[in-house]
Amino acid sequence: MSRVPRVAGRARDGSVLRSAKSTPDPAAVQDTLRRAARLEPSLALGLLATVPAVANVPGIWTAASNLQSGAGGRLDKGASNALTAVINSSGRSWIAEDQKAFAGAATELRAALDAYRTNVQWVAGHVDSIGDGFAVYWGAAAGIARATYLRLLQLQVLALVPQTRVAARVAMRATAAQANVSLGAATGRLQTFLNSALSAVAAYSGGTAALQLMFMRPDGAAKIDFTRAAIDASKAGTFAQPPGQGLPAAAGTFDWRVRTPDGDLDLDDVVRNQP
């Protein structure tokens, strides 16, 4: 029976995928059940029970790897270190109060990114477990399909003999009925597992409340284009270090006036008229 492997290597974003996994090909499993149903038509019920469980399991695993190593990995040390460097460099030549506000906002952003990374990796783990659940299901379905088909082949031979024809037909019907029950129960367990996993993800990410707010997309003046957001800390200075002594550099351009009983006079004139 053919198997669909999950190839280890790199995801589309260049991240390294985790260790390889494999799962039976759902199409191959269903093909085995079709061949068995040609021997015993009642097995079509079991074949129908597997239809809702058809999924791209390797694709689910790859999506989990992209979340874990891609979005989660890039937001780990890389983003945190970059923000830390920006905060540190801004404090060297930027000493105004707004630098403190900037550093506080950058620190808050770093904490928010770390929380987001944790959430992404949590979701990645659940997505990976969903893929594992499908893999377990199709592994069990493959075993049922293979055993049922081989059993029906053996009984088909006995059905050709007049002395054992009736007993063989009864046994074939019973074999198909047992397979139908097993496949139906396996599909039910998979459905229960998926409901639980998806409910956990929905609850963790805000549930239906988050979905209800998806239509709220800021646009116009409220729209933020994060692709153009950039901070150059080397050019962000708003306060120059004052001279160590003497008057400010621009003091020479001032017109110094002194208020006297005779009116406002130029400072130089007041100095010259001193007795």
Short mmCIF file of N, CA and C in Angstrom, two decimals, residues 5-98:
data_model
loop_
_atom_site.label_atom_id
_atom_site.label_comp_id
_atom_site.label_asym_id
_atom_site.label_seq_id
_atom_site.Cartn_x
_atom_site.Cartn_y
_atom_site.Cartn_z
N PRO A 5 4.63 10.38 2.19
CA PRO A 5 5.61 10.82 3.19
C PRO A 5 5.57 12.33 3.38
N ARG A 6 5.95 12.76 4.54
CA ARG A 6 6.19 14.17 4.77
C ARG A 6 7.70 14.35 4.66
N VAL A 7 8.13 15.04 3.64
CA VAL A 7 9.55 15.12 3.34
C VAL A 7 10.22 16.11 4.28
N ALA A 8 11.29 15.65 4.92
CA ALA A 8 12.06 16.55 5.77
C ALA A 8 12.92 17.44 4.89
N GLY A 9 13.18 18.63 5.33
CA GLY A 9 13.98 19.55 4.54
C GLY A 9 13.64 20.97 4.93
N ARG A 10 13.19 21.76 3.97
CA ARG A 10 12.86 23.15 4.26
C ARG A 10 11.46 23.49 3.78
N ALA A 11 10.78 24.30 4.57
CA ALA A 11 9.45 24.75 4.19
C ALA A 11 9.58 25.84 3.14
N ARG A 12 8.44 26.32 2.67
CA ARG A 12 8.44 27.34 1.62
C ARG A 12 9.13 28.62 2.08
N ASP A 13 9.07 28.90 3.38
CA ASP A 13 9.71 30.13 3.86
C ASP A 13 11.19 29.91 4.18
N GLY A 14 11.72 28.72 3.90
CA GLY A 14 13.13 28.46 4.14
C GLY A 14 13.44 27.86 5.49
N SER A 15 12.43 27.71 6.35
CA SER A 15 12.68 27.16 7.67
C SER A 15 12.86 25.65 7.60
N VAL A 16 13.64 25.12 8.54
CA VAL A 16 13.90 23.68 8.56
C VAL A 16 12.69 22.96 9.15
N LEU A 17 12.24 21.95 8.47
CA LEU A 17 11.11 21.17 8.95
C LEU A 17 11.57 20.19 10.03
N ARG A 18 10.62 19.75 10.82
CA ARG A 18 10.95 18.80 11.87
C ARG A 18 11.12 17.41 11.27
N SER A 19 11.34 16.42 12.15
CA SER A 19 11.59 15.07 11.68
C SER A 19 10.44 14.57 10.82
N ALA A 20 10.78 13.74 9.83
CA ALA A 20 9.79 13.29 8.85
C ALA A 20 8.73 12.40 9.49
N LYS A 21 7.52 12.51 8.99
CA LYS A 21 6.43 11.63 9.39
C LYS A 21 5.83 11.05 8.13
N SER A 22 5.04 10.02 8.28
CA SER A 22 4.36 9.45 7.13
C SER A 22 2.99 8.95 7.56
N THR A 23 2.10 8.87 6.59
CA THR A 23 0.74 8.40 6.85
C THR A 23 0.25 7.65 5.62
N PRO A 24 -0.60 6.65 5.79
CA PRO A 24 -1.16 5.96 4.62
C PRO A 24 -1.91 6.94 3.72
N ASP A 25 -1.82 6.70 2.43
CA ASP A 25 -2.52 7.54 1.46
C ASP A 25 -4.01 7.25 1.55
N PRO A 26 -4.84 8.25 1.89
CA PRO A 26 -6.29 8.01 1.98
C PRO A 26 -6.87 7.43 0.69
N ALA A 27 -6.38 7.88 -0.47
CA ALA A 27 -6.90 7.36 -1.74
C ALA A 27 -6.59 5.88 -1.89
N ALA A 28 -5.40 5.45 -1.43
CA ALA A 28 -5.03 4.04 -1.54
C ALA A 28 -5.89 3.19 -0.60
N VAL A 29 -6.14 3.72 0.61
CA VAL A 29 -6.99 2.99 1.55
C VAL A 29 -8.39 2.83 0.99
N GLN A 30 -8.94 3.90 0.45
CA GLN A 30 -10.29 3.82 -0.12
C GLN A 30 -10.32 2.91 -1.35
N ASP A 31 -9.24 2.86 -2.11
CA ASP A 31 -9.19 1.95 -3.25
C ASP A 31 -9.25 0.50 -2.79
N THR A 32 -8.55 0.20 -1.69
CA THR A 32 -8.63 -1.16 -1.14
C THR A 32 -10.05 -1.49 -0.70
N LEU A 33 -10.73 -0.53 -0.08
CA LEU A 33 -12.11 -0.76 0.34
C LEU A 33 -13.05 -0.93 -0.86
N ARG A 34 -12.79 -0.23 -1.95
CA ARG A 34 -13.61 -0.39 -3.16
C ARG A 34 -13.45 -1.80 -3.73
N ARG A 35 -12.21 -2.27 -3.75
CA ARG A 35 -12.00 -3.63 -4.27
C ARG A 35 -12.67 -4.66 -3.36
N ALA A 36 -12.65 -4.40 -2.07
CA ALA A 36 -13.31 -5.32 -1.14
C ALA A 36 -14.83 -5.24 -1.32
N ALA A 37 -15.35 -4.04 -1.60
CA ALA A 37 -16.79 -3.88 -1.77
C ALA A 37 -17.29 -4.58 -3.04
N ARG A 38 -16.41 -4.79 -4.00
CA ARG A 38 -16.83 -5.55 -5.18
C ARG A 38 -17.09 -7.02 -4.82
N LEU A 39 -16.41 -7.48 -3.77
CA LEU A 39 -16.65 -8.85 -3.31
C LEU A 39 -17.86 -8.92 -2.39
N GLU A 40 -18.06 -7.87 -1.59
CA GLU A 40 -19.20 -7.81 -0.68
C GLU A 40 -19.76 -6.38 -0.69
N PRO A 41 -20.82 -6.13 -1.47
CA PRO A 41 -21.33 -4.77 -1.67
C PRO A 41 -21.70 -4.04 -0.39
N SER A 42 -22.09 -4.74 0.67
CA SER A 42 -22.49 -4.05 1.90
C SER A 42 -21.33 -3.27 2.53
N LEU A 43 -20.10 -3.57 2.09
CA LEU A 43 -18.94 -2.86 2.63
C LEU A 43 -18.90 -1.40 2.15
N ALA A 44 -19.78 -1.04 1.22
CA ALA A 44 -19.83 0.34 0.74
C ALA A 44 -20.14 1.31 1.87
N LEU A 45 -20.86 0.83 2.89
CA LEU A 45 -21.14 1.69 4.03
C LEU A 45 -19.85 2.10 4.75
N GLY A 46 -18.93 1.17 4.90
CA GLY A 46 -17.64 1.48 5.53
C GLY A 46 -16.83 2.45 4.68
N LEU A 47 -16.90 2.25 3.35
CA LEU A 47 -16.20 3.16 2.45
C LEU A 47 -16.75 4.58 2.60
N LEU A 48 -18.07 4.72 2.67
CA LEU A 48 -18.67 6.03 2.85
C LEU A 48 -18.28 6.67 4.18
N ALA A 49 -18.06 5.85 5.19
CA ALA A 49 -17.69 6.38 6.52
C ALA A 49 -16.32 7.06 6.50
N THR A 50 -15.46 6.68 5.54
CA THR A 50 -14.12 7.28 5.49
C THR A 50 -14.09 8.60 4.72
N VAL A 51 -15.14 8.89 3.97
CA VAL A 51 -15.13 10.09 3.11
C VAL A 51 -14.91 11.37 3.91
N PRO A 52 -15.59 11.59 5.07
CA PRO A 52 -15.38 12.86 5.80
C PRO A 52 -13.97 13.01 6.36
N ALA A 53 -13.21 11.92 6.41
CA ALA A 53 -11.88 11.98 7.03
C ALA A 53 -10.77 12.24 6.03
N VAL A 54 -11.10 12.41 4.76
CA VAL A 54 -10.07 12.66 3.75
C VAL A 54 -9.46 14.04 4.00
N ALA A 55 -8.14 14.10 4.11
CA ALA A 55 -7.45 15.37 4.38
C ALA A 55 -6.03 15.27 3.86
N ASN A 56 -5.45 16.43 3.61
CA ASN A 56 -4.05 16.51 3.19
C ASN A 56 -3.18 16.52 4.44
N VAL A 57 -2.91 15.35 4.96
CA VAL A 57 -2.18 15.24 6.22
C VAL A 57 -0.76 15.81 6.12
N PRO A 58 0.02 15.47 5.07
CA PRO A 58 1.35 16.10 4.96
C PRO A 58 1.27 17.62 4.90
N GLY A 59 0.22 18.15 4.26
CA GLY A 59 0.06 19.59 4.21
C GLY A 59 -0.19 20.19 5.58
N ILE A 60 -0.95 19.47 6.42
CA ILE A 60 -1.20 19.93 7.79
C ILE A 60 0.11 19.97 8.57
N TRP A 61 0.91 18.91 8.45
CA TRP A 61 2.20 18.88 9.15
C TRP A 61 3.12 20.00 8.66
N THR A 62 3.12 20.25 7.36
CA THR A 62 3.97 21.31 6.82
C THR A 62 3.52 22.68 7.33
N ALA A 63 2.21 22.89 7.41
CA ALA A 63 1.70 24.15 7.94
C ALA A 63 2.14 24.35 9.39
N ALA A 64 2.10 23.28 10.17
CA ALA A 64 2.55 23.37 11.56
C ALA A 64 4.03 23.72 11.63
N SER A 65 4.83 23.12 10.74
CA SER A 65 6.27 23.42 10.74
C SER A 65 6.53 24.85 10.33
N ASN A 66 5.77 25.35 9.36
CA ASN A 66 5.94 26.74 8.95
C ASN A 66 5.61 27.70 10.10
N LEU A 67 4.58 27.38 10.86
CA LEU A 67 4.24 28.22 12.01
C LEU A 67 5.31 28.14 13.09
N GLN A 68 5.76 26.92 13.38
CA GLN A 68 6.72 26.72 14.46
C GLN A 68 8.08 27.30 14.14
N SER A 69 8.64 26.91 12.99
CA SER A 69 9.99 27.33 12.65
C SER A 69 10.01 28.64 11.90
N GLY A 70 8.93 28.96 11.21
CA GLY A 70 8.89 30.19 10.43
C GLY A 70 8.51 31.38 11.29
N ALA A 71 7.21 31.56 11.49
CA ALA A 71 6.74 32.72 12.26
C ALA A 71 7.24 32.66 13.70
N GLY A 72 7.10 31.51 14.34
CA GLY A 72 7.54 31.39 15.73
C GLY A 72 9.04 31.54 15.89
N GLY A 73 9.80 30.89 14.99
CA GLY A 73 11.25 30.93 15.10
C GLY A 73 11.82 32.31 14.84
N ARG A 74 11.31 32.99 13.84
CA ARG A 74 11.84 34.31 13.50
C ARG A 74 11.51 35.36 14.55
N LEU A 75 10.45 35.13 15.31
CA LEU A 75 10.10 36.08 16.36
C LEU A 75 10.76 35.76 17.68
N ASP A 76 11.59 34.73 17.70
CA ASP A 76 12.21 34.31 18.95
C ASP A 76 13.37 35.25 19.30
N LYS A 77 14.60 34.85 19.03
CA LYS A 77 15.75 35.66 19.41
C LYS A 77 15.99 36.81 18.44
N GLY A 78 15.70 36.60 17.16
CA GLY A 78 15.99 37.63 16.17
C GLY A 78 15.28 38.94 16.46
N ALA A 79 13.95 38.88 16.59
CA ALA A 79 13.19 40.11 16.82
C ALA A 79 13.50 40.71 18.18
N SER A 80 13.64 39.87 19.20
CA SER A 80 13.92 40.38 20.54
C SER A 80 15.28 41.07 20.59
N ASN A 81 16.28 40.45 19.99
CA ASN A 81 17.62 41.05 19.99
C ASN A 81 17.65 42.36 19.21
N ALA A 82 16.91 42.41 18.09
CA ALA A 82 16.89 43.63 17.29
C ALA A 82 16.27 44.79 18.07
N LEU A 83 15.17 44.53 18.76
CA LEU A 83 14.54 45.58 19.55
C LEU A 83 15.41 46.00 20.73
N THR A 84 16.08 45.03 21.34
CA THR A 84 16.99 45.37 22.44
C THR A 84 18.12 46.26 21.95
N ALA A 85 18.66 45.97 20.76
CA ALA A 85 19.73 46.80 20.21
C ALA A 85 19.24 48.21 19.91
N VAL A 86 18.01 48.34 19.39
CA VAL A 86 17.44 49.66 19.11
C VAL A 86 17.28 50.46 20.39
N ILE A 87 16.78 49.81 21.44
CA ILE A 87 16.59 50.48 22.72
C ILE A 87 17.92 50.96 23.29
N ASN A 88 18.92 50.09 23.26
CA ASN A 88 20.23 50.45 23.80
C ASN A 88 20.90 51.57 23.02
N SER A 89 20.83 51.50 21.69
CA SER A 89 21.48 52.52 20.88
C SER A 89 20.79 53.87 21.01
N SER A 90 19.47 53.86 21.21
CA SER A 90 18.76 55.14 21.34
C SER A 90 19.16 55.86 22.62
N GLY A 91 19.56 55.13 23.64
CA GLY A 91 19.92 55.76 24.91
C GLY A 91 21.29 56.37 24.93
N ARG A 92 22.11 56.12 23.91
CA ARG A 92 23.48 56.64 23.92
C ARG A 92 23.54 58.12 23.57
N SER A 93 22.76 58.58 22.60
CA SER A 93 22.82 59.97 22.16
C SER A 93 21.49 60.69 22.26
N TRP A 94 20.50 60.00 22.74
CA TRP A 94 19.16 60.58 22.83
C TRP A 94 18.76 60.58 24.29
N ILE A 95 18.83 61.74 24.94
CA ILE A 95 18.67 61.79 26.39
C ILE A 95 17.42 62.53 26.83
N ALA A 96 16.56 62.92 25.89
CA ALA A 96 15.35 63.65 26.27
C ALA A 96 14.32 62.71 26.88
N GLU A 97 13.29 63.31 27.45
CA GLU A 97 12.23 62.51 28.06
C GLU A 97 11.53 61.63 27.04
N ASP A 98 11.46 62.10 25.78
CA ASP A 98 10.76 61.28 24.79
C ASP A 98 11.54 60.01 24.47
#
